[in-house]
Short mmCIF file of C-alpha atoms in Angstrom, two decimals:
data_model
loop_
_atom_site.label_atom_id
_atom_site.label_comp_id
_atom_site.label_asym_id
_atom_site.label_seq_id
_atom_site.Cartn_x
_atom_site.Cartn_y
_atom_site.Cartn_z
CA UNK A 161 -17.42 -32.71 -10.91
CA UNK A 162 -14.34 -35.42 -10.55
CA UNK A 163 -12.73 -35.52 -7.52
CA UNK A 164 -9.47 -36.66 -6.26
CA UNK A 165 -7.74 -36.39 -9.62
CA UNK A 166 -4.38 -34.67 -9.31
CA UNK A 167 -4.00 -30.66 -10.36
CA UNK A 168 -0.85 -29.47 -11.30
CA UNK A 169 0.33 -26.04 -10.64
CA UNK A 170 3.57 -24.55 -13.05
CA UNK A 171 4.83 -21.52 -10.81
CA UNK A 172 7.07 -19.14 -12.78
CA UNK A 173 10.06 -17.76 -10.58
CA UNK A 174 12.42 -16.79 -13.19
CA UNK A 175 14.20 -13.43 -12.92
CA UNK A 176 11.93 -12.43 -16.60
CA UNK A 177 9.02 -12.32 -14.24
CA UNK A 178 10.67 -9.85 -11.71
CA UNK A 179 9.14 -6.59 -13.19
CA UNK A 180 6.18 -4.30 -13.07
CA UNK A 181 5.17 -1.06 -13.87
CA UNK A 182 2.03 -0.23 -12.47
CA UNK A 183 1.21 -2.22 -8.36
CA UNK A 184 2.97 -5.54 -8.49
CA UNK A 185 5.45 -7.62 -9.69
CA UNK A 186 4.72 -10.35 -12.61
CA UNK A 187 6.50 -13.06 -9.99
CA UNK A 188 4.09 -11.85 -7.47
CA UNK A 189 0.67 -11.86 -9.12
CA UNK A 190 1.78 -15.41 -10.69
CA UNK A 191 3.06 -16.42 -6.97
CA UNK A 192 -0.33 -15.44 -5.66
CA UNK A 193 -2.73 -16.85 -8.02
CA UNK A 194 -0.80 -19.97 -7.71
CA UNK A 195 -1.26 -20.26 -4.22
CA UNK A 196 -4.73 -19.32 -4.34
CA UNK A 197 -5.74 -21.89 -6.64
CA UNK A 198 -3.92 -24.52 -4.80
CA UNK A 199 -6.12 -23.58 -1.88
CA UNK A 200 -9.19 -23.84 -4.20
CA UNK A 201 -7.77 -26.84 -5.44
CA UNK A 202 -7.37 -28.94 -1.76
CA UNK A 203 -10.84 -27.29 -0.54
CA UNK A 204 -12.72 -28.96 -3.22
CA UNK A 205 -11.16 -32.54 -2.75
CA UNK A 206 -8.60 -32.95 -5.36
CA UNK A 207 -4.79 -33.57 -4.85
CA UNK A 208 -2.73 -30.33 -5.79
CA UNK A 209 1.20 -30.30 -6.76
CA UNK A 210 3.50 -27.99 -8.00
CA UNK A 211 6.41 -27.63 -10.24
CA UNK A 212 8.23 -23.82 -8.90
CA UNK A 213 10.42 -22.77 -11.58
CA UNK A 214 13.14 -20.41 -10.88
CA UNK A 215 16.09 -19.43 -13.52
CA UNK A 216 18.29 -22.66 -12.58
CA UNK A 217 16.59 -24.55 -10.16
CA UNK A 218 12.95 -26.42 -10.06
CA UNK A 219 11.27 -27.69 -6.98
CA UNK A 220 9.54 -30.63 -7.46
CA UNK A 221 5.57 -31.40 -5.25
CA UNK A 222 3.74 -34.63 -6.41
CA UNK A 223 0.13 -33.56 -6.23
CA UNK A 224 -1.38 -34.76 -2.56
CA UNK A 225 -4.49 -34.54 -0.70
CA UNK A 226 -2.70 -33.33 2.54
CA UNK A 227 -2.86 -29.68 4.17
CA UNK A 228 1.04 -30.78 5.06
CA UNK A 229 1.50 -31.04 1.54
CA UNK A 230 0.50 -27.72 0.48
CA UNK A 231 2.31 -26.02 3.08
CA UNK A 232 5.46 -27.01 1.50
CA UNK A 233 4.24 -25.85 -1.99
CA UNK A 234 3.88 -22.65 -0.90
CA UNK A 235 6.71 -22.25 1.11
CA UNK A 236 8.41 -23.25 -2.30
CA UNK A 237 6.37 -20.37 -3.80
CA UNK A 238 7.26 -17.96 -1.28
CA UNK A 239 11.16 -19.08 -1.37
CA UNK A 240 11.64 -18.40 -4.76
CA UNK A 241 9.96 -15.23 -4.67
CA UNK A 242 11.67 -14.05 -1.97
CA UNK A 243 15.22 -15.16 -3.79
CA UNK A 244 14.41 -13.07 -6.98
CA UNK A 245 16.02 -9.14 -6.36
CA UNK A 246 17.10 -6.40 -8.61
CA UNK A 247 21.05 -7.69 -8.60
CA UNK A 248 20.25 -11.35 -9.64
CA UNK A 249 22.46 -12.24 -12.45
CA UNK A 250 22.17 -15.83 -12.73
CA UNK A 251 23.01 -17.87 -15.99
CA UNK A 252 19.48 -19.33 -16.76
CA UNK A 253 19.17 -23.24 -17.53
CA UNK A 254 15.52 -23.22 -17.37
CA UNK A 255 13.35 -22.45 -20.14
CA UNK A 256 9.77 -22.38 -20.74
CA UNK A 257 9.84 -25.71 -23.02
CA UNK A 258 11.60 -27.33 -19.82
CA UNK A 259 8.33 -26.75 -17.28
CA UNK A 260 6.06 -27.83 -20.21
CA UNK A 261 8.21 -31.13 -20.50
CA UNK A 262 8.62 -31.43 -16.84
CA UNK A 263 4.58 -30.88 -16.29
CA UNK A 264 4.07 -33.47 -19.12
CA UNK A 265 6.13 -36.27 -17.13
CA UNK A 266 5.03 -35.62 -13.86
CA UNK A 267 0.75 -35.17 -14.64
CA UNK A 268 0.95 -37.66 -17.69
CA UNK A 269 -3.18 -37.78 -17.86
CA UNK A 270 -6.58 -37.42 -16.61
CA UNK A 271 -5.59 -34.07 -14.74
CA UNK A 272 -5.76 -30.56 -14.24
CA UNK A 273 -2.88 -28.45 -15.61
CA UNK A 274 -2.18 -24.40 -14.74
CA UNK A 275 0.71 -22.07 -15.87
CA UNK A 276 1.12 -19.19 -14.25
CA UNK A 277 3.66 -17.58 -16.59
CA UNK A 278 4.20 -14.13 -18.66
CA UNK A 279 5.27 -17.08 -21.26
CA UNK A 280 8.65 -16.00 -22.04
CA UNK A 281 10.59 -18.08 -23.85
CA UNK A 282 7.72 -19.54 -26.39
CA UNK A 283 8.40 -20.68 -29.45
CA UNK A 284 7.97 -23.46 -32.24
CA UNK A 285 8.44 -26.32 -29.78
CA UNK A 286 6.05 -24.63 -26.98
CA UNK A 287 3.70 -25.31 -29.38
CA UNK A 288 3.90 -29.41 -29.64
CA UNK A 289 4.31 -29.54 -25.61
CA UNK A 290 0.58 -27.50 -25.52
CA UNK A 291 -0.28 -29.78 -27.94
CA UNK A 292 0.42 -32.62 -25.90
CA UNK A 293 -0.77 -31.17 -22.37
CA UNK A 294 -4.04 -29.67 -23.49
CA UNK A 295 -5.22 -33.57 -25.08
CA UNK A 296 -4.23 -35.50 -21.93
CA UNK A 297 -5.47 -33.31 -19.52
CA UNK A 298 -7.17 -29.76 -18.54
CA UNK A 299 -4.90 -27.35 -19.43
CA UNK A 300 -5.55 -23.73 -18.01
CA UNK A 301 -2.55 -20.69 -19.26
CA UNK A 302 -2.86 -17.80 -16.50
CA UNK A 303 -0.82 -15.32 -18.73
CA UNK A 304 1.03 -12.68 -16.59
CA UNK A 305 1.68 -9.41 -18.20
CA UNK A 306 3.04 -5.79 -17.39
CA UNK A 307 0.75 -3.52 -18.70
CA UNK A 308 3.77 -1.66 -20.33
CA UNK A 309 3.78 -5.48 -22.46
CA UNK A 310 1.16 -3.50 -24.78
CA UNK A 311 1.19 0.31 -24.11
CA UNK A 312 4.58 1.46 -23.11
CA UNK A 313 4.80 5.10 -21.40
CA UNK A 314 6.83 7.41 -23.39
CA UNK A 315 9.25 8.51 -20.63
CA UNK A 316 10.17 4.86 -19.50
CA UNK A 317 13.61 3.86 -19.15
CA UNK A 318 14.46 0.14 -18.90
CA UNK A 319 17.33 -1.24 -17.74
CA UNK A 320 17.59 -4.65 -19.57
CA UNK A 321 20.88 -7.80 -19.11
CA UNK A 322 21.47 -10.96 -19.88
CA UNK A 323 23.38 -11.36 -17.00
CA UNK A 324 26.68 -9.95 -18.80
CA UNK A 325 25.99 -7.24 -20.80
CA UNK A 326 23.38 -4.71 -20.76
CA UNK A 327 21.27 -2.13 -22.44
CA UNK A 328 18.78 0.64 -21.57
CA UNK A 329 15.85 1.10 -23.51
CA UNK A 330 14.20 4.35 -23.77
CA UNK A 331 9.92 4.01 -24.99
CA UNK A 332 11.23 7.72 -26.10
CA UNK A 333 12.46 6.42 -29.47
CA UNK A 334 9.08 5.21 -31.28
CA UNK A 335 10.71 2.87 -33.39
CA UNK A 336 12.45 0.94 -30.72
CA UNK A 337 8.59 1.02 -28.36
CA UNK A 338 6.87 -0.31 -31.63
CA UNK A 339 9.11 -3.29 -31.92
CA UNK A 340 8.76 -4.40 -28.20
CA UNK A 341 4.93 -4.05 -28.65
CA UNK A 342 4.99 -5.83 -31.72
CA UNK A 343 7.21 -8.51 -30.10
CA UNK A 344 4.66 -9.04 -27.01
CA UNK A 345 1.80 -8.51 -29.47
CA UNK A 346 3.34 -11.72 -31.51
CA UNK A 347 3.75 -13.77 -28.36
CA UNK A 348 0.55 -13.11 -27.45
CA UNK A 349 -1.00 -13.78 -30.34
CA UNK A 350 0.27 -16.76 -30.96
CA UNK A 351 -0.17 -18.03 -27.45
CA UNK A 352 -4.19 -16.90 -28.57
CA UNK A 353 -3.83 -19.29 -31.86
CA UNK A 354 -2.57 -21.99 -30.26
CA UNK A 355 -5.67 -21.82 -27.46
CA UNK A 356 -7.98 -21.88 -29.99
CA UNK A 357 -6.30 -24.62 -32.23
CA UNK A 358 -6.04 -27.23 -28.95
CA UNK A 359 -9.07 -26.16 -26.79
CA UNK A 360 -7.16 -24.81 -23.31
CA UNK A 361 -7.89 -21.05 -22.23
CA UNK A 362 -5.73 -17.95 -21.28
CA UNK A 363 -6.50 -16.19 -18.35
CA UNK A 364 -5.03 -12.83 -18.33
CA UNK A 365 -3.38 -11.84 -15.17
CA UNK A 366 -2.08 -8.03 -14.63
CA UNK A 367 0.13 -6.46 -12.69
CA UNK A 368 -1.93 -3.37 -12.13
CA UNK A 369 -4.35 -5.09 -9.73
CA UNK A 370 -4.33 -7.74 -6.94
CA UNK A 371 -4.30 -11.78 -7.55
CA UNK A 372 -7.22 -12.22 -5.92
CA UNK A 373 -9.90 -9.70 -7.21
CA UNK A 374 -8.80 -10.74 -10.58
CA UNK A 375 -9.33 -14.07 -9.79
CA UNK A 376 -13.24 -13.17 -8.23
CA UNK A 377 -13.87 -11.13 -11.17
CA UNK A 378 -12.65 -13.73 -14.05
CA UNK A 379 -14.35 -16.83 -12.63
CA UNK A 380 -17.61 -14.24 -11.63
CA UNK A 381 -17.68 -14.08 -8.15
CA UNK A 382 -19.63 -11.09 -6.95
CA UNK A 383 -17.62 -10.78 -4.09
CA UNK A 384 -14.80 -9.12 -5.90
CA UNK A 385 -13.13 -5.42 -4.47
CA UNK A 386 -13.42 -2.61 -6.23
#
């Protein structure tokens, strides 16, 4: 019911989100829902920001109550989308404990908080930064994921680098697919502890189906495509 309080929006752009298996993209769906909610966000009277994360690089929208304003968030949405390709090797600086810290400077209290992330990255420290963000303000984790993240085919070959070296994996070999499930399976689970322990949801985004009837079916909007 508040208005004019200032909403927050954590974009993930990082090359980790530039894969999918089934429709989409994990950089698109998270791209999309971002930009949906922003709309949602303006339309009902609050001021909406953005922090756009890509692997070395964040752009940087104080939350506004200006149409002007949002048009640049997106076009910060859609430019590092559009810069993430199959060749990009870049040498990542940016990590997910750096957009929690970021988010936690720039929306400090009183307002409304939402990652749109596969959460790569999280660990120990993620867990004091949630901490933090879900006491000061409404915190809301949209939680991107492949649907090969939990059941993965058994003739699918991955191409994985660092940006130096790099490996294929083949979901062939049973013992190599049951430690990648178990290793998303951990993440997500403990992303799942954590919401309980502080009080924020996760919404889970897929890449099998579009942003928006996800969105209309989560929230319960009848309106939804089928």
């Amino acid at each position: 019911e508040e208005r004019d309080r200032p909403a927050l929006l954590l974009v993930d752009q990082r090359v980790s989100m530039f894969f999918g298996t089934v429709a989409f993209m994990k950089s698109v769906i998270a791209a999309e829902a971002a930009a949906i909610a922003a709309h949602r966000v303006l339309g009902q009277g609050d001021r909406v920001g953005g922090l756009v994360f890509s692997d070395t690089s964040v752009a940087e929208h104080r939350p506004q109550r200006r149409a002007t304003a949002l048009t640049r968030l997106l076009s910060s949405i859609a430019a590092a989308n559009s810069a993430l390709h199959a060749g990009l090797t870049p040498e990542p600086t940016v990590s997910l404990n750096d957009m929690l810290t970021e988010a936690a400077r720039v929306c400090q209290t009183s307002g409304l908080i939402c990652l749109f992330s596969d959460c790569d990255g999280l660990d120990d420290r993620s867990e004091a930064l949630l901490r933090r963000l879900a006491a000061s303000n409404d915190l809301i984790v949209f939680n991107v994921a492949a649907p090969t993240s939990h059941s993965l085919a058994p003739d699918l070959k991955l191409t994985v680098s660092d940006g130096d070296a790099q490996i294929e994996i083949d979901s062939s070999d049973p013992e190599l697919s049951a430690k990648i499930r178990a290793s998303m399976e951990d993440r997500l689970s403990q992303l799942h502890k954590w919401s309980r322990r502080y009080g924020f949801p996760v919404v889970p985004l897929t890449t099998s189906e579009a942003a928006l009837d996800q969105l209309l079916r989560l929230f319960g909007h009848g309106g939804a495509r089928r």
